[in-house]
Amino acid sequence: MSNTESLTSQTLHYLMKNKLAVTGGALVLLVFVLSLFAPLAAPYNPSAIDIKNILVGPSLSHLFGTDDLGRDVLSRMLWGGRISLEVGFVAVGIATLIGIILGSIAGYYGGWVDSTIMRAVDIMLSIPTIFLVLAVIAILEPSIINIMIVIGLTSWMEPARLIRAEFISLKEREFVIAAHALGAADGRIIMKHVLPNGLSPILVSATMGIGGAILVESALSFLGLGVQPPTPSWGSLLSSGKDNIEIAWWLSAFPGLAILVTVLGYNLLGEGIRDALDPRQRE
């Protein structure tokens, strides 16, 4: 068994011993599977209007009730989950890619390059993310593509700082010095020797970042700046429910619960991965 396989098996072993991490992973898997198979799991067409069943409470025919147009809330939540997860994964992918590139450059080369990139990080961190996202989305046309891009472009700072710290530590290791002595190019050293050994904190950051991106998308959709109707998303479902919250509690309760469970699941899983990768956290 190679060292990589041994480390992976040890990480999985400690991860499976963490009950909170297993719970988070189960929640993440449940939401992912239900959203992925929404066309099969949804009992009704999410856009089908039924004027005979307007604001019907939870029942056997409509487990999560119906909205003010008679549409099945469960079906809309399942389809909305696809939108929320898509935004979460793509936005975090964009943020992680930018963070890895800038963090790698800053940590490897140091000097004025590091100072310049870190000052850009400080400037970005000084601006509240939600306000920055709101300002950009207000200028651009609200759409799922714009939301994914904007969230990604305003969330790269944490991955950049993490990968920079790893590079500062790893570039002084013997295997990197040996690669330098053998005449390897900087690009090869970064991609082949340093980066693969510094991705552990990025995995944790990305896992927890998905929950954060879903939360931001839900907030934007709740404010009417996110995914536009009739396309369902958890935030827009939550927003539509506030007008009838006194007579139709289910319109806000179930989408809010879905957001809570999903974000909690990713946070628990991310913390579990962090503990499993850090020998000091293992009991």
Coordinates of C-alpha atoms in Angstrom, one line a residue:
M1 CA 0.0 0.0 0.0
S2 CA 1.4 3.4 -1.0
N3 CA 1.7 6.3 1.4
T4 CA -1.1 8.1 -0.4
E5 CA -3.4 5.1 0.0
S6 CA -2.5 4.7 3.6
L7 CA -3.2 8.4 4.4
T8 CA -6.5 8.2 2.6
S9 CA -7.6 5.1 4.5
Q10 CA -6.5 6.6 7.8
T11 CA -8.5 9.8 7.0
L12 CA -11.6 7.8 6.1
H13 CA -11.2 5.7 9.3
Y14 CA -11.1 8.8 11.5
L15 CA -13.9 10.5 9.5
M16 CA -16.2 7.5 10.0
K17 CA -15.5 7.5 13.8
N18 CA -16.8 11.1 14.0
K19 CA -20.5 10.8 14.5
L20 CA -21.2 14.5 13.7
A21 CA -19.3 14.2 10.4
V22 CA -21.2 11.0 9.5
T23 CA -24.4 12.8 10.3
G24 CA -23.4 15.7 8.1
G25 CA -22.4 13.4 5.3
A26 CA -25.7 11.6 5.5
L27 CA -27.6 14.9 5.3
V28 CA -25.5 16.1 2.4
L29 CA -26.0 12.8 0.6
L30 CA -29.7 12.8 1.2
V31 CA -30.2 16.3 -0.1
F32 CA -27.9 15.6 -3.1
V33 CA -29.7 12.4 -4.1
L34 CA -33.2 13.9 -3.7
S35 CA -32.2 16.9 -5.8
L36 CA -30.4 14.9 -8.4
F37 CA -33.4 12.6 -8.9
A38 CA -36.0 15.4 -8.6
P39 CA -37.6 14.4 -12.0
L40 CA -38.3 11.0 -10.5
A41 CA -38.9 11.9 -6.9
A42 CA -41.2 14.9 -7.4
P43 CA -44.8 13.8 -7.2
Y44 CA -46.1 16.6 -9.4
N45 CA -44.9 19.0 -12.0
P46 CA -43.3 21.9 -10.1
S47 CA -44.9 24.5 -12.4
A48 CA -48.4 22.9 -12.6
I49 CA -51.1 25.3 -11.3
D50 CA -54.1 23.8 -9.6
I51 CA -56.7 26.4 -8.6
K52 CA -58.7 23.8 -6.8
N53 CA -56.0 23.2 -4.3
I54 CA -54.7 26.7 -3.4
L55 CA -53.0 27.0 0.0
V56 CA -53.8 23.4 1.0
G57 CA -52.0 22.3 4.1
P58 CA -49.8 19.2 4.4
S59 CA -51.7 16.1 3.6
L60 CA -51.2 12.6 2.0
S61 CA -51.8 14.0 -1.5
H62 CA -49.5 17.0 -0.9
L63 CA -47.0 16.1 1.8
F64 CA -45.6 19.7 2.1
G65 CA -48.9 21.5 1.1
T66 CA -49.5 23.8 -1.8
D67 CA -48.7 27.4 -2.5
D68 CA -51.0 30.4 -3.5
L69 CA -51.2 29.0 -7.1
G70 CA -51.9 25.4 -6.1
R71 CA -48.4 24.2 -6.9
D72 CA -47.0 21.3 -4.9
V73 CA -44.4 22.6 -2.4
L74 CA -42.5 19.4 -2.1
S75 CA -42.1 19.1 -5.9
R76 CA -40.9 22.7 -6.1
M77 CA -38.5 22.2 -3.2
L78 CA -37.0 19.1 -4.9
W79 CA -36.4 21.0 -8.1
G80 CA -35.3 24.1 -6.2
G81 CA -32.6 21.9 -4.5
R82 CA -31.1 21.3 -7.9
I83 CA -30.7 25.0 -8.4
S84 CA -29.3 25.6 -5.0
L85 CA -26.7 22.8 -5.2
E86 CA -25.7 23.9 -8.7
V87 CA -25.0 27.4 -7.5
G88 CA -23.1 26.0 -4.5
F89 CA -20.9 23.7 -6.4
V90 CA -20.1 26.0 -9.3
A91 CA -19.6 29.1 -7.2
V92 CA -17.2 27.2 -4.9
G93 CA -15.4 25.8 -7.9
I94 CA -14.8 29.2 -9.2
A95 CA -13.7 30.6 -5.9
T96 CA -11.4 27.6 -5.2
L97 CA -9.8 27.8 -8.6
I98 CA -9.0 31.5 -8.2
G99 CA -7.9 31.0 -4.7
I100 CA -5.5 28.2 -5.6
I101 CA -3.9 30.1 -8.5
L102 CA -3.4 33.4 -6.5
G103 CA -2.5 31.6 -3.2
S104 CA 0.0 29.4 -5.0
I105 CA 1.7 32.3 -6.7
A106 CA 1.8 34.4 -3.5
G107 CA 3.1 31.6 -1.3
Y108 CA 5.7 30.3 -3.7
Y109 CA 7.3 33.5 -4.9
G110 CA 6.8 35.7 -1.8
G111 CA 8.2 39.2 -1.8
W112 CA 6.3 42.0 -3.6
V113 CA 4.2 39.4 -5.4
D114 CA 3.0 38.0 -2.1
S115 CA 2.4 41.5 -0.7
T116 CA 0.4 42.6 -3.7
I117 CA -1.9 39.6 -3.7
M118 CA -2.4 39.7 0.1
R119 CA -3.3 43.4 0.0
A120 CA -5.9 42.6 -2.6
V121 CA -7.2 39.9 -0.3
D122 CA -7.3 42.4 2.6
I123 CA -9.3 44.9 0.5
M124 CA -11.8 42.2 -0.5
L125 CA -12.2 41.0 3.1
S126 CA -12.8 44.6 4.3
I127 CA -16.0 44.7 2.2
P128 CA -18.9 42.7 3.6
T129 CA -19.5 39.9 1.0
I130 CA -23.3 40.1 1.0
F131 CA -23.2 43.8 0.3
L132 CA -20.7 43.4 -2.5
V133 CA -22.8 40.6 -4.0
L134 CA -25.9 42.7 -3.7
A135 CA -24.3 45.6 -5.4
V136 CA -23.0 43.6 -8.4
I137 CA -26.2 41.6 -8.8
A138 CA -28.2 44.9 -8.7
I139 CA -26.2 46.1 -11.6
L140 CA -26.2 42.9 -13.6
E141 CA -29.3 41.1 -14.8
P142 CA -30.4 38.5 -12.1
S143 CA -29.8 35.0 -13.4
I144 CA -28.4 31.8 -12.1
I145 CA -25.2 32.2 -14.2
N146 CA -24.5 35.7 -12.9
I147 CA -25.2 34.5 -9.3
M148 CA -22.7 31.6 -9.6
I149 CA -20.0 33.9 -11.1
V150 CA -20.5 36.7 -8.6
I151 CA -20.5 34.5 -5.6
G152 CA -17.4 32.7 -6.9
L153 CA -15.6 36.1 -7.6
T154 CA -16.3 37.3 -4.1
S155 CA -15.4 34.2 -2.2
W156 CA -11.8 33.3 -3.3
M157 CA -10.0 35.1 -0.4
E158 CA -10.2 32.3 2.1
P159 CA -8.9 29.6 -0.3
A160 CA -6.1 31.9 -1.3
R161 CA -5.0 32.5 2.2
L162 CA -5.1 28.8 3.0
I163 CA -3.1 27.7 0.0
R164 CA -0.6 30.5 0.5
A165 CA 0.1 29.3 4.1
E166 CA 0.6 25.8 2.8
F167 CA 3.0 26.9 0.1
I168 CA 5.0 29.0 2.5
S169 CA 5.5 25.9 4.7
L170 CA 6.0 23.3 1.9
K171 CA 8.4 25.2 -0.3
E172 CA 11.1 24.8 2.3
R173 CA 10.8 21.0 2.5
E174 CA 13.5 18.8 1.3
F175 CA 11.7 17.4 -1.7
V176 CA 11.1 20.9 -3.1
I177 CA 14.7 21.9 -2.5
A178 CA 15.8 18.7 -4.3
A179 CA 13.5 19.5 -7.3
H180 CA 15.1 22.9 -7.5
A181 CA 18.6 21.3 -7.4
L182 CA 17.6 19.0 -10.3
G183 CA 16.7 22.0 -12.4
A184 CA 12.9 21.5 -12.4
A185 CA 10.9 24.5 -13.6
D186 CA 8.8 26.5 -11.2
G187 CA 5.6 25.4 -12.8
R188 CA 6.5 21.8 -12.5
I189 CA 7.5 22.2 -8.9
I190 CA 4.2 23.9 -8.1
M191 CA 1.9 21.5 -9.9
K192 CA 3.7 18.2 -9.2
H193 CA 5.4 18.6 -5.8
V194 CA 3.8 21.4 -3.8
L195 CA 0.2 21.8 -4.7
P196 CA -0.8 18.1 -4.3
N197 CA 0.6 18.2 -0.7
G198 CA -1.2 21.4 0.2
L199 CA -4.8 20.7 -0.9
S200 CA -6.1 19.3 2.5
P201 CA -7.2 22.7 3.9
I202 CA -8.7 23.6 0.5
L203 CA -10.9 20.4 0.7
V204 CA -12.3 21.5 4.1
S205 CA -12.8 25.1 2.9
A206 CA -14.6 24.0 -0.3
T207 CA -16.9 21.6 1.6
M208 CA -18.0 24.3 4.1
G209 CA -18.0 26.9 1.3
I210 CA -20.8 25.1 -0.6
G211 CA -23.1 25.6 2.4
G212 CA -22.1 29.3 2.5
A213 CA -22.8 29.7 -1.2
I214 CA -26.2 28.1 -0.9
L215 CA -27.0 30.5 1.9
V216 CA -26.0 33.5 -0.1
E217 CA -28.0 32.3 -3.1
S218 CA -31.0 31.8 -0.9
A219 CA -30.6 35.3 0.6
L220 CA -30.4 36.8 -2.9
S221 CA -33.5 34.9 -4.1
F222 CA -35.4 35.8 -1.0
L223 CA -34.7 39.5 -1.8
G224 CA -35.8 39.0 -5.4
L225 CA -32.2 39.4 -6.9
G226 CA -31.6 35.7 -7.4
V227 CA -33.2 33.0 -9.5
Q228 CA -36.3 34.5 -11.1
P229 CA -39.8 33.0 -11.0
P230 CA -41.2 30.6 -12.2
T231 CA -37.9 28.7 -11.7
P232 CA -38.0 27.5 -8.1
S233 CA -35.2 27.9 -5.6
W234 CA -35.3 27.6 -1.8
G235 CA -34.8 31.3 -1.3
S236 CA -37.6 32.3 -3.7
L237 CA -39.9 29.7 -2.1
L238 CA -39.1 31.2 1.3
S239 CA -39.8 34.7 0.0
S240 CA -43.2 33.7 -1.6
G241 CA -44.2 32.2 1.7
K242 CA -43.7 35.3 3.8
D243 CA -46.9 36.9 2.3
N244 CA -49.1 34.1 3.6
I245 CA -47.1 33.1 6.7
E246 CA -50.1 33.7 9.0
I247 CA -52.4 31.3 7.2
A248 CA -49.9 29.0 5.4
W249 CA -46.9 28.3 7.7
W250 CA -45.7 25.4 5.5
L251 CA -44.7 27.8 2.7
S252 CA -41.9 29.2 4.8
A253 CA -41.2 26.4 7.2
F254 CA -40.2 23.6 4.8
P255 CA -37.9 25.7 2.5
G256 CA -36.3 27.2 5.6
L257 CA -35.8 23.8 7.1
A258 CA -34.2 22.6 3.8
I259 CA -31.7 25.4 3.9
L260 CA -30.9 24.8 7.5
V261 CA -30.4 21.0 7.1
T262 CA -28.2 21.5 4.0
V263 CA -25.9 24.2 5.4
L264 CA -25.7 22.3 8.7
G265 CA -24.8 19.1 6.8
Y266 CA -21.9 20.7 4.8
N267 CA -20.6 22.4 7.9
L268 CA -20.6 19.2 10.0
L269 CA -18.9 17.3 7.1
G270 CA -16.3 20.0 6.6
E271 CA -15.4 20.1 10.3
G272 CA -15.2 16.3 10.3
I273 CA -12.8 16.3 7.3
R274 CA -10.7 19.0 9.0
D275 CA -10.4 16.9 12.2
A276 CA -9.7 13.7 10.2
L277 CA -6.9 15.4 8.3
D278 CA -5.3 17.0 11.4
P279 CA -3.5 14.5 13.6
R280 CA -3.6 16.9 16.5
Q281 CA -7.5 16.7 16.4
R282 CA -7.6 12.9 16.5
E283 CA -8.5 11.3 19.7

